[in-house]
CSV table of C-alpha atoms in Angstrom, one decimal:
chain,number,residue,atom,x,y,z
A,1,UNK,CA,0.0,0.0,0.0
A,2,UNK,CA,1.8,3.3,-1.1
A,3,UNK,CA,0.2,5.1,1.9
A,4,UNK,CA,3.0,3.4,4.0
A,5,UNK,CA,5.7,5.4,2.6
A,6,UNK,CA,8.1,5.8,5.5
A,7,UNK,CA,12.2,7.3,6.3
A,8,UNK,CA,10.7,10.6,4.4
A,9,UNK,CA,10.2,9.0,1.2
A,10,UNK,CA,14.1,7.5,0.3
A,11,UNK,CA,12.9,3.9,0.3
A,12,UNK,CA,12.9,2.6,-2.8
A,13,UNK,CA,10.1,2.3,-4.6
A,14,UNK,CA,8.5,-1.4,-5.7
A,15,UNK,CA,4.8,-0.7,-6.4
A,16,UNK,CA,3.0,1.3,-8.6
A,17,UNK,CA,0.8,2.5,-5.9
A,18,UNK,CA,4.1,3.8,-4.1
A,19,UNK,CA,5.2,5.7,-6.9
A,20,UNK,CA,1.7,7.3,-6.8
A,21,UNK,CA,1.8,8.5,-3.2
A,22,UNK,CA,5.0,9.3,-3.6
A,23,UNK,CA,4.4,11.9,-6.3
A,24,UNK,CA,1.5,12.6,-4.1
A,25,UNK,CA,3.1,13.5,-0.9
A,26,UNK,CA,6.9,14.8,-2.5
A,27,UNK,CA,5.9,16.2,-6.4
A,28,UNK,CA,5.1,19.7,-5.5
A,29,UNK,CA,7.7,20.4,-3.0
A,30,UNK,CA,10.1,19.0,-5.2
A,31,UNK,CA,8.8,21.1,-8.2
A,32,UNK,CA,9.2,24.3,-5.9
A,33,UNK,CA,12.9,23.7,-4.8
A,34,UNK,CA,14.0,23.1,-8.5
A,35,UNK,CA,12.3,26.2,-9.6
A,36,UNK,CA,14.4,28.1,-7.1
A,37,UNK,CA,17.5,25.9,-7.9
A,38,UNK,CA,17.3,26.7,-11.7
A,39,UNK,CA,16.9,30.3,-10.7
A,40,UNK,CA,20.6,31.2,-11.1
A,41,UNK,CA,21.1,29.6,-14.8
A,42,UNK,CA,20.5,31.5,-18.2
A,43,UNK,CA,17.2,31.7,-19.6
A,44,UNK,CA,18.9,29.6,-22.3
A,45,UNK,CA,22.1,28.2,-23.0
A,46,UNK,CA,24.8,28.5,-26.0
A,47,UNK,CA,24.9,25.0,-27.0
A,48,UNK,CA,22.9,21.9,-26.2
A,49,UNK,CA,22.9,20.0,-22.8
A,50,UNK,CA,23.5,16.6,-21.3
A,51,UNK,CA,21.6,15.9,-18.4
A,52,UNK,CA,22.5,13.4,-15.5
A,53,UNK,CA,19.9,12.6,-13.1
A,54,UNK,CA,21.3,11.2,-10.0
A,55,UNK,CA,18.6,9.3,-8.3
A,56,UNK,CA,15.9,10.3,-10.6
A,57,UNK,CA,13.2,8.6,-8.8
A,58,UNK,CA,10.3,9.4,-11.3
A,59,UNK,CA,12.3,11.9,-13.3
A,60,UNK,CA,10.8,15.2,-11.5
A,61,UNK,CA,14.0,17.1,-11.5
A,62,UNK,CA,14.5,16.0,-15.5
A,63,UNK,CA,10.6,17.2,-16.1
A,64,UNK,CA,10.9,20.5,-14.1
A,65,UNK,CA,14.5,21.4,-16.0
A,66,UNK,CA,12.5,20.2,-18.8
A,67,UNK,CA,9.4,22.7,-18.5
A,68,UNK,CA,12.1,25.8,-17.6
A,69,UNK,CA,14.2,25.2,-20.8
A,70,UNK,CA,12.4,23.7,-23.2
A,71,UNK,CA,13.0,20.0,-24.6
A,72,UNK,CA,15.0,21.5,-27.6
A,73,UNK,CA,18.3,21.8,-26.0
A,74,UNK,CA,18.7,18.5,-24.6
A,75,UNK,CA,21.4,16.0,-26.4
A,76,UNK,CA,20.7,13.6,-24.2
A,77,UNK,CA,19.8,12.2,-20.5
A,78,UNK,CA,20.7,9.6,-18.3
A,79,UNK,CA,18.5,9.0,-15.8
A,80,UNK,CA,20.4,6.9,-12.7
A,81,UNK,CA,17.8,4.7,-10.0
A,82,UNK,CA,18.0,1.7,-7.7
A,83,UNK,CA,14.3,1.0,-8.5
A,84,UNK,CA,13.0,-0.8,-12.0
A,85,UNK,CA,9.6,0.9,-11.6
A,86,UNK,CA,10.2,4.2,-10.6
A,87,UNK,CA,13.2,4.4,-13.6
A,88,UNK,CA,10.5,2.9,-16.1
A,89,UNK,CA,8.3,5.9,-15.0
A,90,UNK,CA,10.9,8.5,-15.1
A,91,UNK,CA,11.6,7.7,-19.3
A,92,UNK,CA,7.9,7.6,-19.9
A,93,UNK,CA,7.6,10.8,-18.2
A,94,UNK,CA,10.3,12.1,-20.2
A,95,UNK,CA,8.9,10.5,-23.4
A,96,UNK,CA,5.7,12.9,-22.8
A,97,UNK,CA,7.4,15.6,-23.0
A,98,UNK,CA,9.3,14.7,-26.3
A,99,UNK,CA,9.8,11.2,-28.2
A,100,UNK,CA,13.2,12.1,-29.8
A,101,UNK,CA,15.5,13.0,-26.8
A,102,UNK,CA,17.7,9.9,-26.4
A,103,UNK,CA,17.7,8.8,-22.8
A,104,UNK,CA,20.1,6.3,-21.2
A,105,UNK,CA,18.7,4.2,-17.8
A,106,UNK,CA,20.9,3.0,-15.6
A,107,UNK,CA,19.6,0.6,-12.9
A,108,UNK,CA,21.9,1.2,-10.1
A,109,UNK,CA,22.3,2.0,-7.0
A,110,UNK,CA,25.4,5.4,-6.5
A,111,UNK,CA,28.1,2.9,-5.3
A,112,UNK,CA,27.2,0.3,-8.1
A,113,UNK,CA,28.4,2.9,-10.9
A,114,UNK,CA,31.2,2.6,-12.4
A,115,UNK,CA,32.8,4.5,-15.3
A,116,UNK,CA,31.5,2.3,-17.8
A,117,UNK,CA,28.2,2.8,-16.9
A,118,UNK,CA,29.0,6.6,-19.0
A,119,UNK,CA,29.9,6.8,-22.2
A,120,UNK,CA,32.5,9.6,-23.4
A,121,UNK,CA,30.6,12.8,-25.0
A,122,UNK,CA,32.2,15.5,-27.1
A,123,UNK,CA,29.1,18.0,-25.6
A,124,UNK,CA,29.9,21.0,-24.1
A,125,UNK,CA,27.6,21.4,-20.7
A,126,UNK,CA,26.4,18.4,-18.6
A,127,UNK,CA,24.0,19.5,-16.2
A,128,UNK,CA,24.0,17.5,-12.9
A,129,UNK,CA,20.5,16.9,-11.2
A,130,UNK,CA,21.0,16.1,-7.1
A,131,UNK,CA,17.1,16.1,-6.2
A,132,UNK,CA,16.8,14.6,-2.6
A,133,UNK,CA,19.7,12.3,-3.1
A,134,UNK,CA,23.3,13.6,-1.4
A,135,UNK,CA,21.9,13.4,1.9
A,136,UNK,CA,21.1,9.5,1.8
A,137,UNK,CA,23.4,7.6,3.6
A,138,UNK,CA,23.6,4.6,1.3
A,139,UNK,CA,26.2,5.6,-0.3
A,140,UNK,CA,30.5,6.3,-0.9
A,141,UNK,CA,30.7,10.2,-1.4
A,142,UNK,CA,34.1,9.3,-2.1
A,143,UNK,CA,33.0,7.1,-4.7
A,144,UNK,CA,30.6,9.4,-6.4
A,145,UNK,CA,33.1,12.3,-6.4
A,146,UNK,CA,35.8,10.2,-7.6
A,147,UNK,CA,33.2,8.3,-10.8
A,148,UNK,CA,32.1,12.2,-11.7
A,149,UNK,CA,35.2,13.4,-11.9
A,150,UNK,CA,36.7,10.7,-14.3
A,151,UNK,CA,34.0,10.2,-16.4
A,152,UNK,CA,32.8,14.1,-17.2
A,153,UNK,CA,34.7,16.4,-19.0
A,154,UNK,CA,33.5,20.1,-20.0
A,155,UNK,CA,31.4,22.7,-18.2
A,156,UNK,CA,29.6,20.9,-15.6
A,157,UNK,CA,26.6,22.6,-14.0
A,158,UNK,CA,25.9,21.0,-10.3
A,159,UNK,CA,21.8,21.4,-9.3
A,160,UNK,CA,21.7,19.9,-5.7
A,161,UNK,CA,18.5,20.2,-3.7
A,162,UNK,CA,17.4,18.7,-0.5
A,163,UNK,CA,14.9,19.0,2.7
A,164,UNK,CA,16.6,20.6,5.5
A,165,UNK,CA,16.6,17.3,8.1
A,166,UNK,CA,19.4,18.0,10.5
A,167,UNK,CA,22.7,19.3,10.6
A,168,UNK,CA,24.8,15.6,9.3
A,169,UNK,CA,22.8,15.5,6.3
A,170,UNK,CA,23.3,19.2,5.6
A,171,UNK,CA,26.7,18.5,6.2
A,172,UNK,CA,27.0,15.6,3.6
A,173,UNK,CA,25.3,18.5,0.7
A,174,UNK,CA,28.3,20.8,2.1
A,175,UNK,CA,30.6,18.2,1.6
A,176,UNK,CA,29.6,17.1,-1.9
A,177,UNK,CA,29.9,20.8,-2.7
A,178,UNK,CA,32.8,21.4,-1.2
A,179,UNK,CA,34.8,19.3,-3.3
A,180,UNK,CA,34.0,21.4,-6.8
């Protein structure tokens, strides 16, 4: 039953009644702190963009960048998640908003990526989507710091966003920014 969502929604998602109440319960909130996050960037941008969602859930962070910037100037995303379901349902939400951008899914969890898992680009911009992911604990920060800095070349863009929970999470977001 999806109304059981507990640990503030970072479970991973294996029903489609979950992904339901998670959008539910999280969409909006989520829509409002990307709007603020994408705040600082252009209103367009001088070539086209990769996106890399980190954690993607249901693709809201890809659909919100989407709805600010147009689908036009995407190359191409990769949207990363630990669950089948909730990846599925972030490429067919991406898939509404246009057929043609090519998107890569990678079923992982952070520490299972490795740098095959990206393939070598010759585009200009990557834009990185953080939504509610750096402050989990699941994961190596090491290891993430280390797999983005050896597989992306270019002008990276870092769009990080989180609840406020206590002061070690906020310090794991410091952290993680810290280090670019």
């Amino acid at each position: 039953d999806g109304r059981n969502l507990t640990n503030r929604g970072i479970k991973i998602l294996v029903s489609e009644e979950e992904l339901f109440e998670y959008m539910k319960r999280f969409g909006n909130m989520h829509k409002a702190k990307l709007l603020s996050a994408f705040e600082p960037f252009p209103n367009s941008f001088p070539s086209k963009v990769n996106i890399v969602d980190w954690g993607c859930g249901q693709g809201i962070a890809s659909m919100i960048f989407i709805e600010k910037f147009g689908a036009n100037i995407i190359h191409n995303i990769t949207l990363i998640e630990p669950s089948v379901l909730a990846l599925k349902r972030a490429a067919l939400h991406i898939r509404k908003y246009n057929q043609d951008i090519p998107i890569k899914t990678i079923c992982k969890k952070l520490n299972e990526l490795d740098k095959s898992d990206f393939t070598e680009e010759s585009i200009d911009i990557t834009i990185h989507l953080f939504s509610n992911i750096l402050d989990i604990d699941d994961y190596s920060q090491t290891h993430l710091i280390s797999l983005i800095e050896s597989t992306q070349a270019g002008i990276n863009y870092f769009v990080c966003v989180s609840p406020y929970i206590d002061e070690i999470k906020t310090e794991r977001l410091e952290s993680f920014k810290r280090n670019f």
